[in-house]
């Protein structure tokens, strides 16, 4: 009798696992930011989450857009590690800018990448899913450095055998163009 009960319980647990009914740990919210992304007068909240960490990198997280506290869009499997909302193209609306840890069709190495999205009121639309900047990078920030209402992208870039640098980029039609290089010791000053 006990053996039959154990077998039934094991089968029920296996079925629950296959259907995703087994209880999983809640993902960690890495960052959350709020802005009116579609110009309707109501602020959306954007969150990035992390399900687990592998070798120090967030893995299995999502980018989630909430309206009135309820999720209305979820972009899965991008391993986001950073979130910023900024107007990168000068249209007066903030874009969703995420740092993600993933491979790219043009670069099959797991690396940090910058993705830019717009919000149309119902879903995130990819604006730029960058394979890379001019070099690999360890961090990025967005700030309107020249006070023209467009946020420039600053990246702390690294390359084997070369000193770290700050690459400053500006949005141009489809993607970021190189503007200039800054010394790495200026990072804190630039991102304030």
PDB file of N, CA and C in Angstrom, residues 68-173:
ATOM      1  N   UNK A  68      -0.553  50.225 -13.926  1.00  0.00           N
ATOM      2  CA  UNK A  68      -1.439  50.136 -12.758  1.00  0.00           C
ATOM      3  C   UNK A  68      -1.078  48.939 -11.883  1.00  0.00           C
ATOM      4  N   UNK A  69       0.216  48.650 -11.786  1.00  0.00           N
ATOM      5  CA  UNK A  69       0.703  47.577 -10.929  1.00  0.00           C
ATOM      6  C   UNK A  69       0.570  46.178 -11.494  1.00  0.00           C
ATOM      7  N   UNK A  70       0.029  46.047 -12.710  1.00  0.00           N
ATOM      8  CA  UNK A  70      -0.165  44.721 -13.306  1.00  0.00           C
ATOM      9  C   UNK A  70       0.745  44.550 -14.517  1.00  0.00           C
ATOM     10  N   UNK A  71       1.384  43.381 -14.643  1.00  0.00           N
ATOM     11  CA  UNK A  71       2.235  43.145 -15.816  1.00  0.00           C
ATOM     12  C   UNK A  71       1.405  43.149 -17.102  1.00  0.00           C
ATOM     13  N   UNK A  72       1.836  43.923 -18.093  1.00  0.00           N
ATOM     14  CA  UNK A  72       1.150  43.955 -19.386  1.00  0.00           C
ATOM     15  C   UNK A  72       2.054  43.462 -20.518  1.00  0.00           C
ATOM     16  N   UNK A  73       3.351  43.334 -20.250  1.00  0.00           N
ATOM     17  CA  UNK A  73       4.276  42.790 -21.251  1.00  0.00           C
ATOM     18  C   UNK A  73       5.470  42.178 -20.532  1.00  0.00           C
ATOM     19  N   UNK A  74       5.936  41.056 -21.052  1.00  0.00           N
ATOM     20  CA  UNK A  74       7.100  40.374 -20.483  1.00  0.00           C
ATOM     21  C   UNK A  74       7.985  39.889 -21.620  1.00  0.00           C
ATOM     22  N   UNK A  75       9.234  40.342 -21.625  1.00  0.00           N
ATOM     23  CA  UNK A  75      10.224  39.881 -22.599  1.00  0.00           C
ATOM     24  C   UNK A  75      11.134  38.895 -21.867  1.00  0.00           C
ATOM     25  N   UNK A  76      11.100  37.655 -22.267  1.00  0.00           N
ATOM     26  CA  UNK A  76      11.802  36.592 -21.544  1.00  0.00           C
ATOM     27  C   UNK A  76      13.182  36.285 -22.139  1.00  0.00           C
ATOM     28  N   UNK A  77      13.979  35.605 -21.314  1.00  0.00           N
ATOM     29  CA  UNK A  77      15.228  34.953 -21.745  1.00  0.00           C
ATOM     30  C   UNK A  77      16.299  35.880 -22.308  1.00  0.00           C
ATOM     31  N   UNK A  78      16.430  37.072 -21.759  1.00  0.00           N
ATOM     32  CA  UNK A  78      17.477  37.981 -22.225  1.00  0.00           C
ATOM     33  C   UNK A  78      18.578  38.185 -21.197  1.00  0.00           C
ATOM     34  N   UNK A  79      18.419  37.637 -20.012  1.00  0.00           N
ATOM     35  CA  UNK A  79      19.416  37.799 -18.946  1.00  0.00           C
ATOM     36  C   UNK A  79      19.756  39.272 -18.710  1.00  0.00           C
ATOM     37  N   UNK A  80      18.743  40.112 -18.425  1.00  0.00           N
ATOM     38  CA  UNK A  80      19.040  41.531 -18.217  1.00  0.00           C
ATOM     39  C   UNK A  80      19.840  41.759 -16.941  1.00  0.00           C
ATOM     40  N   UNK A  81      20.732  42.743 -16.964  1.00  0.00           N
ATOM     41  CA  UNK A  81      21.526  43.091 -15.785  1.00  0.00           C
ATOM     42  C   UNK A  81      21.452  44.578 -15.463  1.00  0.00           C
ATOM     43  N   UNK A  82      20.894  45.375 -16.365  1.00  0.00           N
ATOM     44  CA  UNK A  82      20.801  46.817 -16.113  1.00  0.00           C
ATOM     45  C   UNK A  82      19.600  47.378 -16.863  1.00  0.00           C
ATOM     46  N   UNK A  83      19.010  48.437 -16.291  1.00  0.00           N
ATOM     47  CA  UNK A  83      17.854  49.093 -16.889  1.00  0.00           C
ATOM     48  C   UNK A  83      18.016  50.601 -16.786  1.00  0.00           C
ATOM     49  N   UNK A  84      17.765  51.285 -17.874  1.00  0.00           N
ATOM     50  CA  UNK A  84      17.713  52.741 -17.889  1.00  0.00           C
ATOM     51  C   UNK A  84      16.567  53.157 -18.807  1.00  0.00           C
ATOM     52  N   UNK A  85      15.919  54.260 -18.480  1.00  0.00           N
ATOM     53  CA  UNK A  85      14.908  54.867 -19.335  1.00  0.00           C
ATOM     54  C   UNK A  85      15.458  56.222 -19.743  1.00  0.00           C
ATOM     55  N   UNK A  86      15.594  56.454 -21.038  1.00  0.00           N
ATOM     56  CA  UNK A  86      16.182  57.710 -21.515  1.00  0.00           C
ATOM     57  C   UNK A  86      15.756  57.957 -22.955  1.00  0.00           C
ATOM     58  N   UNK A  87      15.671  59.221 -23.318  1.00  0.00           N
ATOM     59  CA  UNK A  87      15.364  59.600 -24.690  1.00  0.00           C
ATOM     60  C   UNK A  87      16.667  59.595 -25.486  1.00  0.00           C
ATOM     61  N   UNK A  88      16.927  58.510 -26.201  1.00  0.00           N
ATOM     62  CA  UNK A  88      18.186  58.398 -26.943  1.00  0.00           C
ATOM     63  C   UNK A  88      18.098  58.990 -28.346  1.00  0.00           C
ATOM     64  N   UNK A  89      16.872  59.169 -28.868  1.00  0.00           N
ATOM     65  CA  UNK A  89      16.741  59.626 -30.256  1.00  0.00           C
ATOM     66  C   UNK A  89      16.150  61.028 -30.399  1.00  0.00           C
ATOM     67  N   UNK A  90      15.895  61.716 -29.285  1.00  0.00           N
ATOM     68  CA  UNK A  90      15.433  63.095 -29.338  1.00  0.00           C
ATOM     69  C   UNK A  90      13.980  63.288 -29.725  1.00  0.00           C
ATOM     70  N   UNK A  91      13.155  62.230 -29.639  1.00  0.00           N
ATOM     71  CA  UNK A  91      11.743  62.365 -30.014  1.00  0.00           C
ATOM     72  C   UNK A  91      10.853  62.822 -28.853  1.00  0.00           C
ATOM     73  N   UNK A  92      11.449  63.056 -27.685  1.00  0.00           N
ATOM     74  CA  UNK A  92      10.676  63.509 -26.533  1.00  0.00           C
ATOM     75  C   UNK A  92      10.122  62.394 -25.667  1.00  0.00           C
ATOM     76  N   UNK A  93      10.312  61.150 -26.057  1.00  0.00           N
ATOM     77  CA  UNK A  93       9.848  60.004 -25.265  1.00  0.00           C
ATOM     78  C   UNK A  93      11.034  59.142 -24.864  1.00  0.00           C
ATOM     79  N   UNK A  94      10.973  58.659 -23.632  1.00  0.00           N
ATOM     80  CA  UNK A  94      12.037  57.770 -23.163  1.00  0.00           C
ATOM     81  C   UNK A  94      11.942  56.411 -23.835  1.00  0.00           C
ATOM     82  N   UNK A  95      13.095  55.862 -24.178  1.00  0.00           N
ATOM     83  CA  UNK A  95      13.193  54.480 -24.625  1.00  0.00           C
ATOM     84  C   UNK A  95      13.581  53.620 -23.430  1.00  0.00           C
ATOM     85  N   UNK A  96      13.323  52.316 -23.541  1.00  0.00           N
ATOM     86  CA  UNK A  96      13.751  51.337 -22.545  1.00  0.00           C
ATOM     87  C   UNK A  96      15.117  50.847 -23.005  1.00  0.00           C
ATOM     88  N   UNK A  97      16.131  51.066 -22.188  1.00  0.00           N
ATOM     89  CA  UNK A  97      17.495  50.671 -22.547  1.00  0.00           C
ATOM     90  C   UNK A  97      17.949  49.640 -21.524  1.00  0.00           C
ATOM     91  N   UNK A  98      18.295  48.453 -22.003  1.00  0.00           N
ATOM     92  CA  UNK A  98      18.682  47.373 -21.099  1.00  0.00           C
ATOM     93  C   UNK A  98      20.078  46.875 -21.435  1.00  0.00           C
ATOM     94  N   UNK A  99      20.793  46.508 -20.386  1.00  0.00           N
ATOM     95  CA  UNK A  99      22.012  45.745 -20.543  1.00  0.00           C
ATOM     96  C   UNK A  99      21.618  44.286 -20.435  1.00  0.00           C
ATOM     97  N   UNK A 100      22.031  43.474 -21.383  1.00  0.00           N
ATOM     98  CA  UNK A 100      21.711  42.044 -21.360  1.00  0.00           C
ATOM     99  C   UNK A 100      23.004  41.242 -21.469  1.00  0.00           C
ATOM    100  N   UNK A 101      22.964  40.018 -20.958  1.00  0.00           N
ATOM    101  CA  UNK A 101      24.101  39.100 -21.000  1.00  0.00           C
ATOM    102  C   UNK A 101      23.689  37.948 -21.892  1.00  0.00           C
ATOM    103  N   UNK A 102      24.181  37.955 -23.152  1.00  0.00           N
ATOM    104  CA  UNK A 102      23.763  36.893 -24.063  1.00  0.00           C
ATOM    105  C   UNK A 102      24.679  36.808 -25.274  1.00  0.00           C
ATOM    106  N   UNK A 103      24.448  35.780 -26.058  1.00  0.00           N
ATOM    107  CA  UNK A 103      25.123  35.638 -27.347  1.00  0.00           C
ATOM    108  C   UNK A 103      24.346  36.449 -28.374  1.00  0.00           C
ATOM    109  N   UNK A 104      24.985  36.671 -29.513  1.00  0.00           N
ATOM    110  CA  UNK A 104      24.356  37.425 -30.595  1.00  0.00           C
ATOM    111  C   UNK A 104      24.560  36.654 -31.894  1.00  0.00           C
ATOM    112  N   UNK A 105      23.674  36.806 -32.855  1.00  0.00           N
ATOM    113  CA  UNK A 105      23.890  36.126 -34.138  1.00  0.00           C
ATOM    114  C   UNK A 105      25.223  36.502 -34.792  1.00  0.00           C
ATOM    115  N   UNK A 106      25.712  37.699 -34.527  1.00  0.00           N
ATOM    116  CA  UNK A 106      26.977  38.147 -35.126  1.00  0.00           C
ATOM    117  C   UNK A 106      28.169  37.998 -34.189  1.00  0.00           C
ATOM    118  N   UNK A 107      27.921  37.544 -32.957  1.00  0.00           N
ATOM    119  CA  UNK A 107      28.993  37.389 -31.959  1.00  0.00           C
ATOM    120  C   UNK A 107      28.560  36.279 -31.001  1.00  0.00           C
ATOM    121  N   UNK A 108      29.047  35.072 -31.228  1.00  0.00           N
ATOM    122  CA  UNK A 108      28.574  33.892 -30.507  1.00  0.00           C
ATOM    123  C   UNK A 108      29.157  33.726 -29.106  1.00  0.00           C
ATOM    124  N   UNK A 109      29.748  34.774 -28.556  1.00  0.00           N
ATOM    125  CA  UNK A 109      30.320  34.733 -27.209  1.00  0.00           C
ATOM    126  C   UNK A 109      29.327  35.373 -26.243  1.00  0.00           C
ATOM    127  N   UNK A 110      29.134  34.758 -25.065  1.00  0.00           N
ATOM    128  CA  UNK A 110      28.311  35.397 -24.038  1.00  0.00           C
ATOM    129  C   UNK A 110      29.000  36.696 -23.643  1.00  0.00           C
ATOM    130  N   UNK A 111      28.299  37.810 -23.755  1.00  0.00           N
ATOM    131  CA  UNK A 111      28.890  39.116 -23.451  1.00  0.00           C
ATOM    132  C   UNK A 111      27.793  40.098 -23.072  1.00  0.00           C
ATOM    133  N   UNK A 112      28.214  41.201 -22.469  1.00  0.00           N
ATOM    134  CA  UNK A 112      27.283  42.282 -22.150  1.00  0.00           C
ATOM    135  C   UNK A 112      26.964  43.036 -23.435  1.00  0.00           C
ATOM    136  N   UNK A 113      25.679  43.323 -23.614  1.00  0.00           N
ATOM    137  CA  UNK A 113      25.213  44.027 -24.801  1.00  0.00           C
ATOM    138  C   UNK A 113      24.182  45.074 -24.387  1.00  0.00           C
ATOM    139  N   UNK A 114      23.951  46.055 -25.236  1.00  0.00           N
ATOM    140  CA  UNK A 114      22.938  47.081 -24.996  1.00  0.00           C
ATOM    141  C   UNK A 114      21.792  46.855 -25.976  1.00  0.00           C
ATOM    142  N   UNK A 115      20.565  46.787 -25.444  1.00  0.00           N
ATOM    143  CA  UNK A 115      19.369  46.698 -26.276  1.00  0.00           C
ATOM    144  C   UNK A 115      18.517  47.931 -26.004  1.00  0.00           C
ATOM    145  N   UNK A 116      17.942  48.502 -27.061  1.00  0.00           N
ATOM    146  CA  UNK A 116      17.069  49.670 -26.949  1.00  0.00           C
ATOM    147  C   UNK A 116      15.688  49.282 -27.478  1.00  0.00           C
ATOM    148  N   UNK A 117      14.658  49.631 -26.707  1.00  0.00           N
ATOM    149  CA  UNK A 117      13.277  49.284 -27.036  1.00  0.00           C
ATOM    150  C   UNK A 117      12.408  50.536 -26.975  1.00  0.00           C
ATOM    151  N   UNK A 118      11.337  50.555 -27.773  1.00  0.00           N
ATOM    152  CA  UNK A 118      10.288  51.557 -27.608  1.00  0.00           C
ATOM    153  C   UNK A 118       9.070  50.839 -27.036  1.00  0.00           C
ATOM    154  N   UNK A 119       8.142  51.601 -26.493  1.00  0.00           N
ATOM    155  CA  UNK A 119       6.899  51.051 -25.939  1.00  0.00           C
ATOM    156  C   UNK A 119       5.744  51.667 -26.718  1.00  0.00           C
ATOM    157  N   UNK A 120       4.891  50.836 -27.315  1.00  0.00           N
ATOM    158  CA  UNK A 120       3.781  51.347 -28.122  1.00  0.00           C
ATOM    159  C   UNK A 120       2.446  51.332 -27.377  1.00  0.00           C
ATOM    160  N   UNK A 121       2.490  51.117 -26.071  1.00  0.00           N
ATOM    161  CA  UNK A 121       1.268  51.055 -25.276  1.00  0.00           C
ATOM    162  C   UNK A 121       0.799  49.639 -25.023  1.00  0.00           C
ATOM    163  N   UNK A 122       1.294  48.690 -25.829  1.00  0.00           N
ATOM    164  CA  UNK A 122       0.899  47.291 -25.676  1.00  0.00           C
ATOM    165  C   UNK A 122       2.084  46.349 -25.566  1.00  0.00           C
ATOM    166  N   UNK A 123       3.179  46.709 -26.235  1.00  0.00           N
ATOM    167  CA  UNK A 123       4.335  45.814 -26.208  1.00  0.00           C
ATOM    168  C   UNK A 123       5.626  46.586 -26.450  1.00  0.00           C
ATOM    169  N   UNK A 124       6.728  45.946 -26.072  1.00  0.00           N
ATOM    170  CA  UNK A 124       8.050  46.503 -26.350  1.00  0.00           C
ATOM    171  C   UNK A 124       8.410  46.182 -27.798  1.00  0.00           C
ATOM    172  N   UNK A 125       8.891  47.195 -28.496  1.00  0.00           N
ATOM    173  CA  UNK A 125       9.298  47.025 -29.888  1.00  0.00           C
ATOM    174  C   UNK A 125      10.807  47.244 -29.965  1.00  0.00           C
ATOM    175  N   UNK A 126      11.563  46.293 -30.540  1.00  0.00           N
ATOM    176  CA  UNK A 126      13.012  46.482 -30.615  1.00  0.00           C
ATOM    177  C   UNK A 126      13.373  47.661 -31.522  1.00  0.00           C
ATOM    178  N   UNK A 127      14.193  48.542 -31.002  1.00  0.00           N
ATOM    179  CA  UNK A 127      14.701  49.681 -31.778  1.00  0.00           C
ATOM    180  C   UNK A 127      16.138  49.400 -32.203  1.00  0.00           C
ATOM    181  N   UNK A 128      16.903  48.792 -31.299  1.00  0.00           N
ATOM    182  CA  UNK A 128      18.292  48.430 -31.604  1.00  0.00           C
ATOM    183  C   UNK A 128      18.714  47.307 -30.662  1.00  0.00           C
ATOM    184  N   UNK A 129      19.082  46.170 -31.222  1.00  0.00           N
ATOM    185  CA  UNK A 129      19.564  45.028 -30.445  1.00  0.00           C
ATOM    186  C   UNK A 129      21.036  44.852 -30.797  1.00  0.00           C
ATOM    187  N   UNK A 130      21.877  45.615 -30.126  1.00  0.00           N
ATOM    188  CA  UNK A 130      23.280  45.725 -30.492  1.00  0.00           C
ATOM    189  C   UNK A 130      24.099  44.475 -30.246  1.00  0.00           C
ATOM    190  N   UNK A 131      24.819  44.042 -31.280  1.00  0.00           N
ATOM    191  CA  UNK A 131      25.770  42.943 -31.112  1.00  0.00           C
ATOM    192  C   UNK A 131      26.927  43.390 -30.236  1.00  0.00           C
ATOM    193  N   UNK A 132      27.376  44.632 -30.467  1.00  0.00           N
ATOM    194  CA  UNK A 132      28.444  45.198 -29.644  1.00  0.00           C
ATOM    195  C   UNK A 132      28.619  46.669 -29.988  1.00  0.00           C
ATOM    196  N   UNK A 133      29.370  47.338 -29.135  1.00  0.00           N
ATOM    197  CA  UNK A 133      29.797  48.705 -29.424  1.00  0.00           C
ATOM    198  C   UNK A 133      31.155  48.580 -30.107  1.00  0.00           C
ATOM    199  N   UNK A 134      32.012  49.576 -30.031  1.00  0.00           N
ATOM    200  CA  UNK A 134      33.305  49.430 -30.704  1.00  0.00           C
ATOM    201  C   UNK A 134      34.210  48.442 -29.977  1.00  0.00           C
ATOM    202  N   UNK A 135      34.000  48.280 -28.662  1.00  0.00           N
ATOM    203  CA  UNK A 135      34.722  47.280 -27.859  1.00  0.00           C
ATOM    204  C   UNK A 135      33.736  46.629 -26.903  1.00  0.00           C
ATOM    205  N   UNK A 136      34.167  45.526 -26.311  1.00  0.00           N
ATOM    206  CA  UNK A 136      33.369  44.947 -25.230  1.00  0.00           C
ATOM    207  C   UNK A 136      33.347  45.955 -24.091  1.00  0.00           C
ATOM    208  N   UNK A 137      32.336  45.878 -23.245  1.00  0.00           N
ATOM    209  CA  UNK A 137      32.229  46.847 -22.163  1.00  0.00           C
ATOM    210  C   UNK A 137      31.805  46.164 -20.869  1.00  0.00           C
ATOM    211  N   UNK A 138      32.059  46.844 -19.756  1.00  0.00           N
ATOM    212  CA  UNK A 138      31.712  46.300 -18.442  1.00  0.00           C
ATOM    213  C   UNK A 138      30.531  47.033 -17.818  1.00  0.00           C
ATOM    214  N   UNK A 139      30.245  48.245 -18.280  1.00  0.00           N
ATOM    215  CA  UNK A 139      29.125  49.011 -17.744  1.00  0.00           C
ATOM    216  C   UNK A 139      28.759  50.105 -18.743  1.00  0.00           C
ATOM    217  N   UNK A 140      27.549  50.631 -18.602  1.00  0.00           N
ATOM    218  CA  UNK A 140      27.133  51.756 -19.438  1.00  0.00           C
ATOM    219  C   UNK A 140      26.208  52.661 -18.638  1.00  0.00           C
ATOM    220  N   UNK A 141      26.093  53.880 -19.087  1.00  0.00           N
ATOM    221  CA  UNK A 141      25.141  54.850 -18.538  1.00  0.00           C
ATOM    222  C   UNK A 141      24.648  55.716 -19.681  1.00  0.00           C
ATOM    223  N   UNK A 142      23.536  56.383 -19.450  1.00  0.00           N
ATOM    224  CA  UNK A 142      22.979  57.324 -20.416  1.00  0.00           C
ATOM    225  C   UNK A 142      22.806  58.667 -19.737  1.00  0.00           C
ATOM    226  N   UNK A 143      23.213  59.724 -20.430  1.00  0.00           N
ATOM    227  CA  UNK A 143      23.088  61.071 -19.877  1.00  0.00           C
ATOM    228  C   UNK A 143      23.182  62.074 -21.023  1.00  0.00           C
ATOM    229  N   UNK A 144      22.411  63.138 -20.921  1.00  0.00           N
ATOM    230  CA  UNK A 144      22.471  64.201 -21.918  1.00  0.00           C
ATOM    231  C   UNK A 144      23.689  65.064 -21.615  1.00  0.00           C
ATOM    232  N   UNK A 145      24.811  64.708 -22.195  1.00  0.00           N
ATOM    233  CA  UNK A 145      26.077  65.382 -21.899  1.00  0.00           C
ATOM    234  C   UNK A 145      26.173  66.776 -22.508  1.00  0.00           C
ATOM    235  N   UNK A 146      25.565  66.973 -23.677  1.00  0.00           N
ATOM    236  CA  UNK A 146      25.693  68.272 -24.349  1.00  0.00           C
ATOM    237  C   UNK A 146      24.403  69.103 -24.293  1.00  0.00           C
ATOM    238  N   UNK A 147      23.461  68.710 -23.441  1.00  0.00           N
ATOM    239  CA  UNK A 147      22.235  69.477 -23.153  1.00  0.00           C
ATOM    240  C   UNK A 147      21.408  69.789 -24.403  1.00  0.00           C
ATOM    241  N   UNK A 148      21.227  68.765 -25.252  1.00  0.00           N
ATOM    242  CA  UNK A 148      20.427  68.941 -26.466  1.00  0.00           C
ATOM    243  C   UNK A 148      19.155  68.089 -26.450  1.00  0.00           C
ATOM    244  N   UNK A 149      18.796  67.548 -25.278  1.00  0.00           N
ATOM    245  CA  UNK A 149      17.600  66.715 -25.072  1.00  0.00           C
ATOM    246  C   UNK A 149      17.748  65.292 -25.621  1.00  0.00           C
ATOM    247  N   UNK A 150      18.947  64.890 -26.026  1.00  0.00           N
ATOM    248  CA  UNK A 150      19.223  63.512 -26.421  1.00  0.00           C
ATOM    249  C   UNK A 150      20.218  62.949 -25.420  1.00  0.00           C
ATOM    250  N   UNK A 151      19.963  61.764 -24.920  1.00  0.00           N
ATOM    251  CA  UNK A 151      20.909  61.133 -23.997  1.00  0.00           C
ATOM    252  C   UNK A 151      22.013  60.440 -24.785  1.00  0.00           C
ATOM    253  N   UNK A 152      23.247  60.728 -24.423  1.00  0.00           N
ATOM    254  CA  UNK A 152      24.387  60.017 -25.008  1.00  0.00           C
ATOM    255  C   UNK A 152      24.627  58.737 -24.202  1.00  0.00           C
ATOM    256  N   UNK A 153      25.143  57.724 -24.883  1.00  0.00           N
ATOM    257  CA  UNK A 153      25.502  56.456 -24.250  1.00  0.00           C
ATOM    258  C   UNK A 153      26.986  56.499 -23.920  1.00  0.00           C
ATOM    259  N   UNK A 154      27.306  56.241 -22.655  1.00  0.00           N
ATOM    260  CA  UNK A 154      28.707  56.153 -22.225  1.00  0.00           C
ATOM    261  C   UNK A 154      28.957  54.714 -21.800  1.00  0.00           C
ATOM    262  N   UNK A 155      30.015  54.121 -22.313  1.00  0.00           N
ATOM    263  CA  UNK A 155      30.335  52.733 -21.993  1.00  0.00           C
ATOM    264  C   UNK A 155      31.760  52.636 -21.475  1.00  0.00           C
ATOM    265  N   UNK A 156      31.934  51.900 -20.371  1.00  0.00           N
ATOM    266  CA  UNK A 156      33.284  51.602 -19.860  1.00  0.00           C
ATOM    267  C   UNK A 156      33.779  50.394 -20.638  1.00  0.00           C
ATOM    268  N   UNK A 157      34.643  50.657 -21.603  1.00  0.00           N
ATOM    269  CA  UNK A 157      35.053  49.637 -22.559  1.00  0.00           C
ATOM    270  C   UNK A 157      36.399  49.021 -22.202  1.00  0.00           C
ATOM    271  N   UNK A 158      36.529  47.748 -22.566  1.00  0.00           N
ATOM    272  CA  UNK A 158      37.763  47.001 -22.317  1.00  0.00           C
ATOM    273  C   UNK A 158      38.150  46.256 -23.594  1.00  0.00           C
ATOM    274  N   UNK A 159      39.447  46.048 -23.749  1.00  0.00           N
ATOM    275  CA  UNK A 159      39.971  45.238 -24.853  1.00  0.00           C
ATOM    276  C   UNK A 159      41.265  44.610 -24.369  1.00  0.00           C
ATOM    277  N   UNK A 160      41.538  43.349 -24.750  1.00  0.00           N
ATOM    278  CA  UNK A 160      42.768  42.697 -24.313  1.00  0.00           C
ATOM    279  C   UNK A 160      44.003  43.513 -24.694  1.00  0.00           C
ATOM    280  N   UNK A 161      44.874  43.724 -23.719  1.00  0.00           N
ATOM    281  CA  UNK A 161      46.126  44.421 -23.967  1.00  0.00           C
ATOM    282  C   UNK A 161      46.004  45.924 -24.141  1.00  0.00           C
ATOM    283  N   UNK A 162      44.806  46.469 -23.926  1.00  0.00           N
ATOM    284  CA  UNK A 162      44.615  47.915 -24.070  1.00  0.00           C
ATOM    285  C   UNK A 162      44.041  48.467 -22.775  1.00  0.00           C
ATOM    286  N   UNK A 163      44.319  49.738 -22.479  1.00  0.00           N
ATOM    287  CA  UNK A 163      43.764  50.321 -21.258  1.00  0.00           C
ATOM    288  C   UNK A 163      42.249  50.516 -21.383  1.00  0.00           C
ATOM    289  N   UNK A 164      41.579  50.456 -20.236  1.00  0.00           N
ATOM    290  CA  UNK A 164      40.140  50.718 -20.218  1.00  0.00           C
ATOM    291  C   UNK A 164      39.892  52.150 -20.682  1.00  0.00           C
ATOM    292  N   UNK A 165      38.750  52.367 -21.333  1.00  0.00           N
ATOM    293  CA  UNK A 165      38.394  53.719 -21.765  1.00  0.00           C
ATOM    294  C   UNK A 165      36.881  53.897 -21.634  1.00  0.00           C
ATOM    295  N   UNK A 166      36.463  55.145 -21.724  1.00  0.00           N
ATOM    296  CA  UNK A 166      35.037  55.446 -21.788  1.00  0.00           C
ATOM    297  C   UNK A 166      34.740  55.841 -23.227  1.00  0.00           C
ATOM    298  N   UNK A 167      33.882  55.072 -23.867  1.00  0.00           N
ATOM    299  CA  UNK A 167      33.430  55.415 -25.211  1.00  0.00           C
ATOM    300  C   UNK A 167      32.116  56.169 -25.106  1.00  0.00           C
ATOM    301  N   UNK A 168      32.020  57.308 -25.774  1.00  0.00           N
ATOM    302  CA  UNK A 168      30.792  58.104 -25.770  1.00  0.00           C
ATOM    303  C   UNK A 168      30.155  57.976 -27.153  1.00  0.00           C
ATOM    304  N   UNK A 169      28.856  57.631 -27.172  1.00  0.00           N
ATOM    305  CA  UNK A 169      28.131  57.367 -28.411  1.00  0.00           C
ATOM    306  C   UNK A 169      26.858  58.205 -28.462  1.00  0.00           C
ATOM    307  N   UNK A 170      26.396  58.462 -29.677  1.00  0.00           N
ATOM    308  CA  UNK A 170      25.159  59.206 -29.896  1.00  0.00           C
ATOM    309  C   UNK A 170      24.304  58.442 -30.902  1.00  0.00           C
ATOM    310  N   UNK A 171      22.988  58.464 -30.686  1.00  0.00           N
ATOM    311  CA  UNK A 171      22.061  57.787 -31.591  1.00  0.00           C
ATOM    312  C   UNK A 171      22.048  58.473 -32.952  1.00  0.00           C
ATOM    313  N   UNK A 172      22.130  57.666 -34.009  1.00  0.00           N
ATOM    314  CA  UNK A 172      22.030  58.170 -35.380  1.00  0.00           C
ATOM    315  C   UNK A 172      21.156  57.206 -36.182  1.00  0.00           C
ATOM    316  N   UNK A 173      19.970  57.578 -36.496  1.00  0.00           N
ATOM    317  CA  UNK A 173      19.019  56.856 -37.330  1.00  0.00           C
ATOM    318  C   UNK A 173      18.828  55.402 -36.897  1.00  0.00           C
TER     319      UNK A 173
END
